[in-house]
Coordinates of C-alpha atoms in Angstrom, one line a residue:
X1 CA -120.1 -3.5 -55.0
X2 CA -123.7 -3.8 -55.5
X3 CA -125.0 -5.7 -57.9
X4 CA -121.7 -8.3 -58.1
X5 CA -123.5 -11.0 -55.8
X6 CA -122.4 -12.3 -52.6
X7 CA -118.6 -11.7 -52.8
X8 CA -115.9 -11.8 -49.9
X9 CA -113.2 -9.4 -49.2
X10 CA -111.2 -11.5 -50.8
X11 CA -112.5 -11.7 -53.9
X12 CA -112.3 -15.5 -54.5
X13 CA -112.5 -16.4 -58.1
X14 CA -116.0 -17.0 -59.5
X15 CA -116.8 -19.4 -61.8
X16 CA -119.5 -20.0 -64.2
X17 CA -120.5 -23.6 -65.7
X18 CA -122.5 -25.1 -68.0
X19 CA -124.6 -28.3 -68.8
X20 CA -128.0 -28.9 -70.7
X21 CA -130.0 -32.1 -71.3
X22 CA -129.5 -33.6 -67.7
X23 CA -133.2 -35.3 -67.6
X24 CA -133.0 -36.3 -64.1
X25 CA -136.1 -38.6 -64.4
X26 CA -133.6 -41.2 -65.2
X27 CA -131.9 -42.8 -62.1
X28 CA -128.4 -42.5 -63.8
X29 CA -128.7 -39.0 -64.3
X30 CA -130.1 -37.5 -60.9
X31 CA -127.2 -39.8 -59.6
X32 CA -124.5 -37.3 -61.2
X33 CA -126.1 -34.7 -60.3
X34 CA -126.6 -35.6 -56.7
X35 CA -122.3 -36.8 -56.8
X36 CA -121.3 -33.4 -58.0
X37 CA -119.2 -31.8 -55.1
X38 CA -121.0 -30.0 -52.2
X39 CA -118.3 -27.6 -51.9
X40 CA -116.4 -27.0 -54.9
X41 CA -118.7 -24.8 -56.3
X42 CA -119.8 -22.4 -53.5
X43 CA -119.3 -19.2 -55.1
X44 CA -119.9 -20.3 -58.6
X45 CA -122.8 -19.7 -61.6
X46 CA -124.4 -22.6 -62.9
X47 CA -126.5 -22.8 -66.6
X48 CA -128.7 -25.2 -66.9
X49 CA -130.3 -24.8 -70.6
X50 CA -133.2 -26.7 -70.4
X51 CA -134.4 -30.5 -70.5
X52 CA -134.2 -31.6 -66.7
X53 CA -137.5 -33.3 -66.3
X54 CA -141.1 -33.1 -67.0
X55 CA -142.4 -34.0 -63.0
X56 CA -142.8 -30.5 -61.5
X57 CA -141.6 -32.9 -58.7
X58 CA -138.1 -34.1 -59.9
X59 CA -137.5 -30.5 -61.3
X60 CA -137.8 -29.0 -58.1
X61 CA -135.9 -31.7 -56.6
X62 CA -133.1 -31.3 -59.1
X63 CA -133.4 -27.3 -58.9
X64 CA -133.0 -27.3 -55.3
X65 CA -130.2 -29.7 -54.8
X66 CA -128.5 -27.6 -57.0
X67 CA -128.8 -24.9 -55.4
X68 CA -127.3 -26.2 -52.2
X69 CA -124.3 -26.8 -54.4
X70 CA -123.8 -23.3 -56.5
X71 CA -124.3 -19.9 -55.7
X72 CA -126.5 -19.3 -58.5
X73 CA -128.6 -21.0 -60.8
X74 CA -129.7 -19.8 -64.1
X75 CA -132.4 -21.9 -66.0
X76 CA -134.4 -22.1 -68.5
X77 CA -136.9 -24.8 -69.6
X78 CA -136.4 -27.1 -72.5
X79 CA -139.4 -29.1 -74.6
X80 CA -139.3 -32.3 -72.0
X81 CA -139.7 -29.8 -69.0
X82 CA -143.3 -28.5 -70.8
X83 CA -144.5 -32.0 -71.4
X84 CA -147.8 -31.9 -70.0
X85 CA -150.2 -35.6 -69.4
X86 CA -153.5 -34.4 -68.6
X87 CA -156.3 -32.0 -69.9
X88 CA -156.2 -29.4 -66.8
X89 CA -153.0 -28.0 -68.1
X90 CA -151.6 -26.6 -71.5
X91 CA -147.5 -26.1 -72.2
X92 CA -147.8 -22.2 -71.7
X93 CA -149.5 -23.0 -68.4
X94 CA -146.8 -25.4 -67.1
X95 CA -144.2 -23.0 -68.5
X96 CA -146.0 -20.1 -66.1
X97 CA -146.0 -22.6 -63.8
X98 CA -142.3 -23.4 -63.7
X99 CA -141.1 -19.5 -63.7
X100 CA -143.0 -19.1 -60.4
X101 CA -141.4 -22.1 -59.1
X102 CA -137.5 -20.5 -60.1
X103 CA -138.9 -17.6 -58.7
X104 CA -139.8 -19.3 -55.4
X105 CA -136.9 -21.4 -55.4
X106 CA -134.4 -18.7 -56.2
X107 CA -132.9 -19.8 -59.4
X108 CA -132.6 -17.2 -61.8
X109 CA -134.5 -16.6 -64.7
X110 CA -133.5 -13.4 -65.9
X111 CA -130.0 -11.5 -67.0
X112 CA -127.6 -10.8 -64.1
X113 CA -124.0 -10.2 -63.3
X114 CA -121.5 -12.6 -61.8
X115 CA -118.2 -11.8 -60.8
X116 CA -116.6 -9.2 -59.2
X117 CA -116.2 -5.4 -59.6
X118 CA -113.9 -4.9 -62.5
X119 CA -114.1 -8.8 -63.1
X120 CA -117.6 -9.7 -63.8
X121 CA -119.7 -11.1 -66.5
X122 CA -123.0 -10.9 -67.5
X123 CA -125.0 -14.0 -68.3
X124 CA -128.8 -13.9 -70.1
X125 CA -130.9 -16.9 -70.1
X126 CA -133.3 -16.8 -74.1
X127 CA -136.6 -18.8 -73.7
X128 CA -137.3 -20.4 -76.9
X129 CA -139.2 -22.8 -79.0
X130 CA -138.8 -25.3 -82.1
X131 CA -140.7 -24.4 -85.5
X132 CA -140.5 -26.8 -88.7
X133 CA -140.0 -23.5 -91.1
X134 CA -136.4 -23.2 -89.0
X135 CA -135.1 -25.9 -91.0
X136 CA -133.5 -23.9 -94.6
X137 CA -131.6 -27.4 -96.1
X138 CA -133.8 -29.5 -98.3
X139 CA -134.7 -32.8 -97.3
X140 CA -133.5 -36.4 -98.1
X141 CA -134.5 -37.6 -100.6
X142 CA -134.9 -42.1 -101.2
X143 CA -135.7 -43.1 -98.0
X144 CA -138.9 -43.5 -96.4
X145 CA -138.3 -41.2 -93.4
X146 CA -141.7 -40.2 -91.2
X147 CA -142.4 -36.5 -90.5
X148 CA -141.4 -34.8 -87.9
X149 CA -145.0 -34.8 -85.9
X150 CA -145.0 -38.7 -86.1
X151 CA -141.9 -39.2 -84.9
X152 CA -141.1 -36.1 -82.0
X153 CA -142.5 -37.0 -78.6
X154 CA -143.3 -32.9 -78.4
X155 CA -146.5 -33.5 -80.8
X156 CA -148.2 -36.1 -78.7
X157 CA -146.7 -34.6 -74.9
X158 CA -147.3 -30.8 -75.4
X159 CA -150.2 -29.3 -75.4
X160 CA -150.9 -25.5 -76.6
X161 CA -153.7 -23.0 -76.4
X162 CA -156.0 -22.9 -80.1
X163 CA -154.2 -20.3 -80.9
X164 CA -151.1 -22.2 -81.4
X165 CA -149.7 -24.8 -82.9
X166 CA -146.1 -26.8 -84.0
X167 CA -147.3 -26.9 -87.6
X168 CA -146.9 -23.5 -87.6
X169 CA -144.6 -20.4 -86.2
X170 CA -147.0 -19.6 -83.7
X171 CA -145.8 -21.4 -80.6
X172 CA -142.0 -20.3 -81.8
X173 CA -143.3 -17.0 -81.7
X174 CA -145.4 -16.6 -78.9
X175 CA -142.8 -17.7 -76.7
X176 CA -140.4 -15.7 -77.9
X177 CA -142.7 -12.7 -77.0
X178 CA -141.8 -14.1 -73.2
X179 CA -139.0 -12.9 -73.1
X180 CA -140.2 -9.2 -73.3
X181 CA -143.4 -10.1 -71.2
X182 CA -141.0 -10.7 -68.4
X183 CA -138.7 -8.5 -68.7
X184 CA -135.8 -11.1 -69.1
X185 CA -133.1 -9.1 -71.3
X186 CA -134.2 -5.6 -68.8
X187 CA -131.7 -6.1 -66.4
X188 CA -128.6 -5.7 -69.4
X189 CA -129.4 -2.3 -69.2
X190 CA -127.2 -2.0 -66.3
X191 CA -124.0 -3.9 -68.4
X192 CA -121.4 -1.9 -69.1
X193 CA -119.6 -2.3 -72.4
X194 CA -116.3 -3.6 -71.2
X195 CA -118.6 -6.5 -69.6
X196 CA -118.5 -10.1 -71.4
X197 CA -122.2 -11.6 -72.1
X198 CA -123.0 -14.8 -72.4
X199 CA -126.5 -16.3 -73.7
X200 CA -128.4 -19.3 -73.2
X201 CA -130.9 -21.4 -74.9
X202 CA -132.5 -24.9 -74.9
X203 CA -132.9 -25.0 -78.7
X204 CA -130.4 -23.7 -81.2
X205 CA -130.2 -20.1 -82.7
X206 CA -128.4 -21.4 -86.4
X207 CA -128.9 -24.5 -88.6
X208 CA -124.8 -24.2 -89.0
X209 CA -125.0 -25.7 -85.1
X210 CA -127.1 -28.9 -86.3
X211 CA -125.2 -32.0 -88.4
X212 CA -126.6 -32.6 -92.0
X213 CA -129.1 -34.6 -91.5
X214 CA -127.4 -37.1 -93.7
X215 CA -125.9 -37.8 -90.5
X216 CA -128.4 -37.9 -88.3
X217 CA -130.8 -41.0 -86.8
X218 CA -133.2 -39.0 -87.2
X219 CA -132.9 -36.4 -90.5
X220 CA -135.8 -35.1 -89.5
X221 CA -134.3 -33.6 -86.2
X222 CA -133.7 -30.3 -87.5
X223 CA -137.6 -29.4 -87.8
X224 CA -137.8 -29.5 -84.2
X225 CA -134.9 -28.2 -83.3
X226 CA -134.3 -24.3 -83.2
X227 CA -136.0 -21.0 -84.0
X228 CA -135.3 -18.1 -86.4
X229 CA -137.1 -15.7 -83.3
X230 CA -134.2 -17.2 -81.0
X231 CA -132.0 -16.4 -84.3
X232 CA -132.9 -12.6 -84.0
X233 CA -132.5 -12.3 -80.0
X234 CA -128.8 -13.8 -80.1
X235 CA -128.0 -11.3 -83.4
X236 CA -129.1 -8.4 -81.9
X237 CA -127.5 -8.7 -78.6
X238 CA -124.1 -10.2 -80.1
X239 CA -123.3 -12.0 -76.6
X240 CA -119.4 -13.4 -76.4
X241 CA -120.5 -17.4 -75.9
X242 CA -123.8 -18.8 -76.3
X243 CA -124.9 -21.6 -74.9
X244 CA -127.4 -24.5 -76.5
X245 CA -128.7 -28.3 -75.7
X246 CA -131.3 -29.9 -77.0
X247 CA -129.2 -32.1 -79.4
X248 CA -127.1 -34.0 -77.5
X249 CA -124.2 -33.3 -79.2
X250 CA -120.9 -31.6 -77.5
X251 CA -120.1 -28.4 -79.8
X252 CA -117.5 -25.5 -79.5
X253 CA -117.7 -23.1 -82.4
X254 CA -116.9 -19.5 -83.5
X255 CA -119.5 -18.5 -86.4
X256 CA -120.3 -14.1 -87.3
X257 CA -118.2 -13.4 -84.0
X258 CA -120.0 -15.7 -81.7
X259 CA -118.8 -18.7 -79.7
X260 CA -121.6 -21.5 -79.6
X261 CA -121.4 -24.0 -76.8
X262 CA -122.9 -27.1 -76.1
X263 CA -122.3 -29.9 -72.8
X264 CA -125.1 -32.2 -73.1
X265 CA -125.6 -34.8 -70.4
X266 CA -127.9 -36.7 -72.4
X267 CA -129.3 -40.2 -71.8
X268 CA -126.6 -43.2 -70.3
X269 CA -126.9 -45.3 -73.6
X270 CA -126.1 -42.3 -75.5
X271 CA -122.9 -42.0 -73.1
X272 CA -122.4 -45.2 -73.9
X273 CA -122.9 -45.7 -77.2
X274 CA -121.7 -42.5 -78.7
X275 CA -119.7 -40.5 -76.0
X276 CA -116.9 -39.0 -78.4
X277 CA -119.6 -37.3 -80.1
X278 CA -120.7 -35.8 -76.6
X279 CA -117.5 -35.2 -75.0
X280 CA -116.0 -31.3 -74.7
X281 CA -113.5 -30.9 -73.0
X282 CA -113.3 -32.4 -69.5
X283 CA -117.1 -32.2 -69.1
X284 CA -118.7 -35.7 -67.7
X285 CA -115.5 -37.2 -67.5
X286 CA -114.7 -35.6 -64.1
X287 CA -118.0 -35.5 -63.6
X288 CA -118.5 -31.9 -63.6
X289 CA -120.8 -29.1 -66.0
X290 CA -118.1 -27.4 -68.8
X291 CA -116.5 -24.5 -67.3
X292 CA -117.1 -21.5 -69.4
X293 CA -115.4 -18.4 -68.0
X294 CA -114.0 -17.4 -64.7
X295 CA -113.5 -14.0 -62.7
X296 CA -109.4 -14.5 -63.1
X297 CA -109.2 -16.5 -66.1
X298 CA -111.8 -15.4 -68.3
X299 CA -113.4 -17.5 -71.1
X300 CA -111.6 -21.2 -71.0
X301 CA -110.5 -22.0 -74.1
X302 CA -111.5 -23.4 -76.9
X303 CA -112.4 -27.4 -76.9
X304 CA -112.0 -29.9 -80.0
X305 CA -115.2 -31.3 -79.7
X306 CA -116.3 -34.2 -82.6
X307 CA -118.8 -32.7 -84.7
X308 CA -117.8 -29.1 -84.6
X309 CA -114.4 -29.9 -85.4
X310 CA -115.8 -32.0 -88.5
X311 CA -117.3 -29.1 -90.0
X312 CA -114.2 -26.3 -89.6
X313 CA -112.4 -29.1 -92.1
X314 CA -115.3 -30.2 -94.2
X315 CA -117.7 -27.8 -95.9
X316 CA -121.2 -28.2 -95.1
X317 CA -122.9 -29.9 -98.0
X318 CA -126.5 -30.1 -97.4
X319 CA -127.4 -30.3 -100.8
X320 CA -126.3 -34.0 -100.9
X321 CA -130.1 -35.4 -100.3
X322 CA -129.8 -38.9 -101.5
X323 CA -126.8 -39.8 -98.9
X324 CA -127.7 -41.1 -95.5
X325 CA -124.9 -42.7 -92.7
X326 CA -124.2 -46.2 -92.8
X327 CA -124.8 -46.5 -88.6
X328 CA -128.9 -44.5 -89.1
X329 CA -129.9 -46.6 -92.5
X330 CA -131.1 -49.4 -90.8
X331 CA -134.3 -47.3 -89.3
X332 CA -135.3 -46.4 -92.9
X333 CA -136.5 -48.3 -95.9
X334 CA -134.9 -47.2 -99.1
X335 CA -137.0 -46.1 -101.9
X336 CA -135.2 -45.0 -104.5
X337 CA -132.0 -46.7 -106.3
X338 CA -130.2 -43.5 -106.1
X339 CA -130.1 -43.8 -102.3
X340 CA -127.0 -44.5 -100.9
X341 CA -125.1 -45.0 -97.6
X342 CA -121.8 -43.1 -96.4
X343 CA -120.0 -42.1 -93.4
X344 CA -118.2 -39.0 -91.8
X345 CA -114.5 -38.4 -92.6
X346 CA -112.9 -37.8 -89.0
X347 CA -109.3 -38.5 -90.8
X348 CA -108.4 -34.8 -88.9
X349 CA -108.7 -36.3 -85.8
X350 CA -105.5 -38.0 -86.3
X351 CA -103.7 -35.4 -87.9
X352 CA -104.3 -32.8 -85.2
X353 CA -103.3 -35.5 -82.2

C-alpha cells in the first residue's frame, strides 16, 4: 500500500530501533557502528536521537554507513552535532546545514510510517534545544559547584545569531519554531488513529526523566538538559513511546500515559565505568540499537533499567539540597557544615532478581 515503505509480498516483519549518543568521533564508537550486521536489519527503522559527531565529515560518514545497513534512518541532531569552531558559521547555520545533508543523503527528518498495511507505526523525529529555566528543582546548596556556562562545552562550542542566546529561552525557542518551519509533524496528518506514534528527541521533554542532581557528577546537568517547548510538542501529540539521549543514562518509564526511552551509547569509559547505569535491556551487549516495536510484535516490553527503576520505588526528593553522592564529592569543595555525602538505595534490585 502506498505510503507503507518498500514492503514485499510477504510482508516480512519490520522493525524499528533505537540508539542516541553514539559520537562516532571516537574510534571505539564508529567501530560498533561499523560491526553492526549488514543484513540483519534490511527492512528495519532506525532512530538516531542526536549526538553522532560534530565533523560534517564523520556525520555523513556515520549517516551513510547506516544507511547501507537499515531501510530507514530517522535523525535528529543533538548539541555536539551543532558545535561549530570557526567564525564563518553560527549553530542555526550548521543545523540548516545538516537537514540538507539528511535530505541529500536520504535519512529522514520528518514523521513517516513504517510497517505494513494494518501493521504499521508512525514515528516523528522533535528538534529541540536545552534552556537553564527548564530546570524547576532548587539547587544544592554547600558545595562550591560552577554554573552551568563554565562548565558545559555548548557555551564555548556553539555559536548563535544576536538574537539568541543560552542564558535565555531564546535559542530553546527558536528551534522549536523549526519544527513548524519545516513542516516536520505535517506528514501525521495522514495517521490514522488505530496507528501507534512514537517520538523522538536529543534532549528530554520532563525533569522526572533526569536523576536529582544529588546524584549527579555534575548537579548542574539539568540546566542544560531539556526544554519546556519540547515539553508542549510531546503533550500535545500524546505519542505511545518517546524516545530521548543526551544523558547517558539507560531509562524505561511510563509517566501521564507516555513510555519514555532512553539507549545511550555514550563514551567507552562511561561503558566502562558505569555500564549498569546504561544498560536497557539487551542493548550494547549484543551489540545492537534497543528494539522498540515491531510489525508482528508490537512495542517490546518493558526493560528494568537502573535509574528508572530507582525512582518507581523511591519518591523523588529534590528538595534534599545539602546531600550530594559519595562517588561525585570529590569534584566539589564543601562550603557549608551542613553538607553531607550519601548514596542511592538500589536494595530493589535484589528483591526483584
Amino acid at each position: 500500500a502506498a505510503g507503507y515503505g518498500t514492503a514485499a509480498p510477504s510482508e516480512e516483519p519490520v522493525r524499528l530501533w533505537a540508539v542516541s549518543d553514539i559520537h562516532t568521533d571516537v574510534d571505539e564508537n564508529f567501530d560498533w557502528i561499523k560491526g553492526l550486521s549488514a543484513t540483519s536489519y534490511q527492512r528495519d527503522a532506525l532512530i538516531l536521537a542526536g549526538d553522532v559527531s560534530d565533523s560534517m565529515e564523520r556525520l555523513e560518514t556515520t549517516l551513510t554507513m547506516l544507511l547501507q545497513k537499515f531501510e530507514i534512518v530517522f535523525f535528529c541532531p543533538g548539541n555536539h552535532d551543532l558545535w561549530v569552531s570557526d567564525d564563518e558559521e553560527n549553530s542555526v547555520q550548521k543545523l540548516h546545514r545538516i537537514w540538507e545533508l539528511c535530505n541529500r543523503l536520504g535519512v529522514t527528518v520528518a514523521a513517516r510510517r513504517i510497517g505494513h498495511a494494518g501493521k504499521s507505526c508512525w514515528v516523528c523525529p522533535l528538534l529541540s534545544w536545552h534552556h537553564q529555566s527548564w530546570d524547576t528543582e532548587p539547587d544544592l546548596e554547600g558545595w562550591a559547584i560552577p554554573s552551568v556556562s563554565e562548565s558545559m562545552t555548548d557555551y564555548m562550542r556553539c555559536r548563535f545569531p544576536p538574537s539568541m542566546s543560552m542564558f535565555d529561552d531564546s535559542v530553546a525557542r527558536k528551534v522549536d519554531t523549526m519544527n513548524d518551519a519545516k513542516a516536520i509533524l505535517a506528514p501525521l496528518e495522514k495517521r490514522l488513529s488505530s496507528e501507534p506514534l512514537v517520538t523522538f528527541s536529543h534532549f528530554l521533554p520532563r525533569i522526572e526523566l533526569m536523576l536529582e542532581k544529588r546524584f549527579l557528577n555534575y548537579p548542574n546537568l539539568a540546566k542544560a538538559s531539556g526544554s519546556t517547548y519540547l515539553f508542549n510538542r510531546v503533550k500535545a501529540l500524546k505519542p505511545d513511546v518517546h524516545v530521548f539521549g543526551h544523558t547517558h543514562f539507560g531509562w524505561d518509564a511510563i509517566l501521564d500515559g507516555v513510555r519514555y526511552i532512553q539507549a545511550a551509547l555514550g563514551y567507552p569509559y562511561e561503558r566502562q565505568m558505569r555500564w549498569p547505569s546504561m544498560s536497557n535491556a539487551g542493548f550494547c551487549h549484543e551489540s545492537k540499537p534497543l528494539l522498540v516495536w515491531s510489525s508482528d510484535h508490537g512495542f517490546a516490553p518493558k526493560a528494568k533499567c537502573r535509574w528508572s527503576g530507582y525512582y518507581e520505588h523511591h519518591q523523588r526528593d529534590p528538595g534534599n539540597v545539602w546531600e550530594l553522592a559519595t562517588y561525585a564529592v570529590k569534584g566539589f569543595r564543601k562550603t557549608d557544615e551542613r553538607a553531607k555525602e550519601c548514596m542511592p538505595d538500589f536494595s530493589h534490585e535484589l528483591t526483584a532478581s
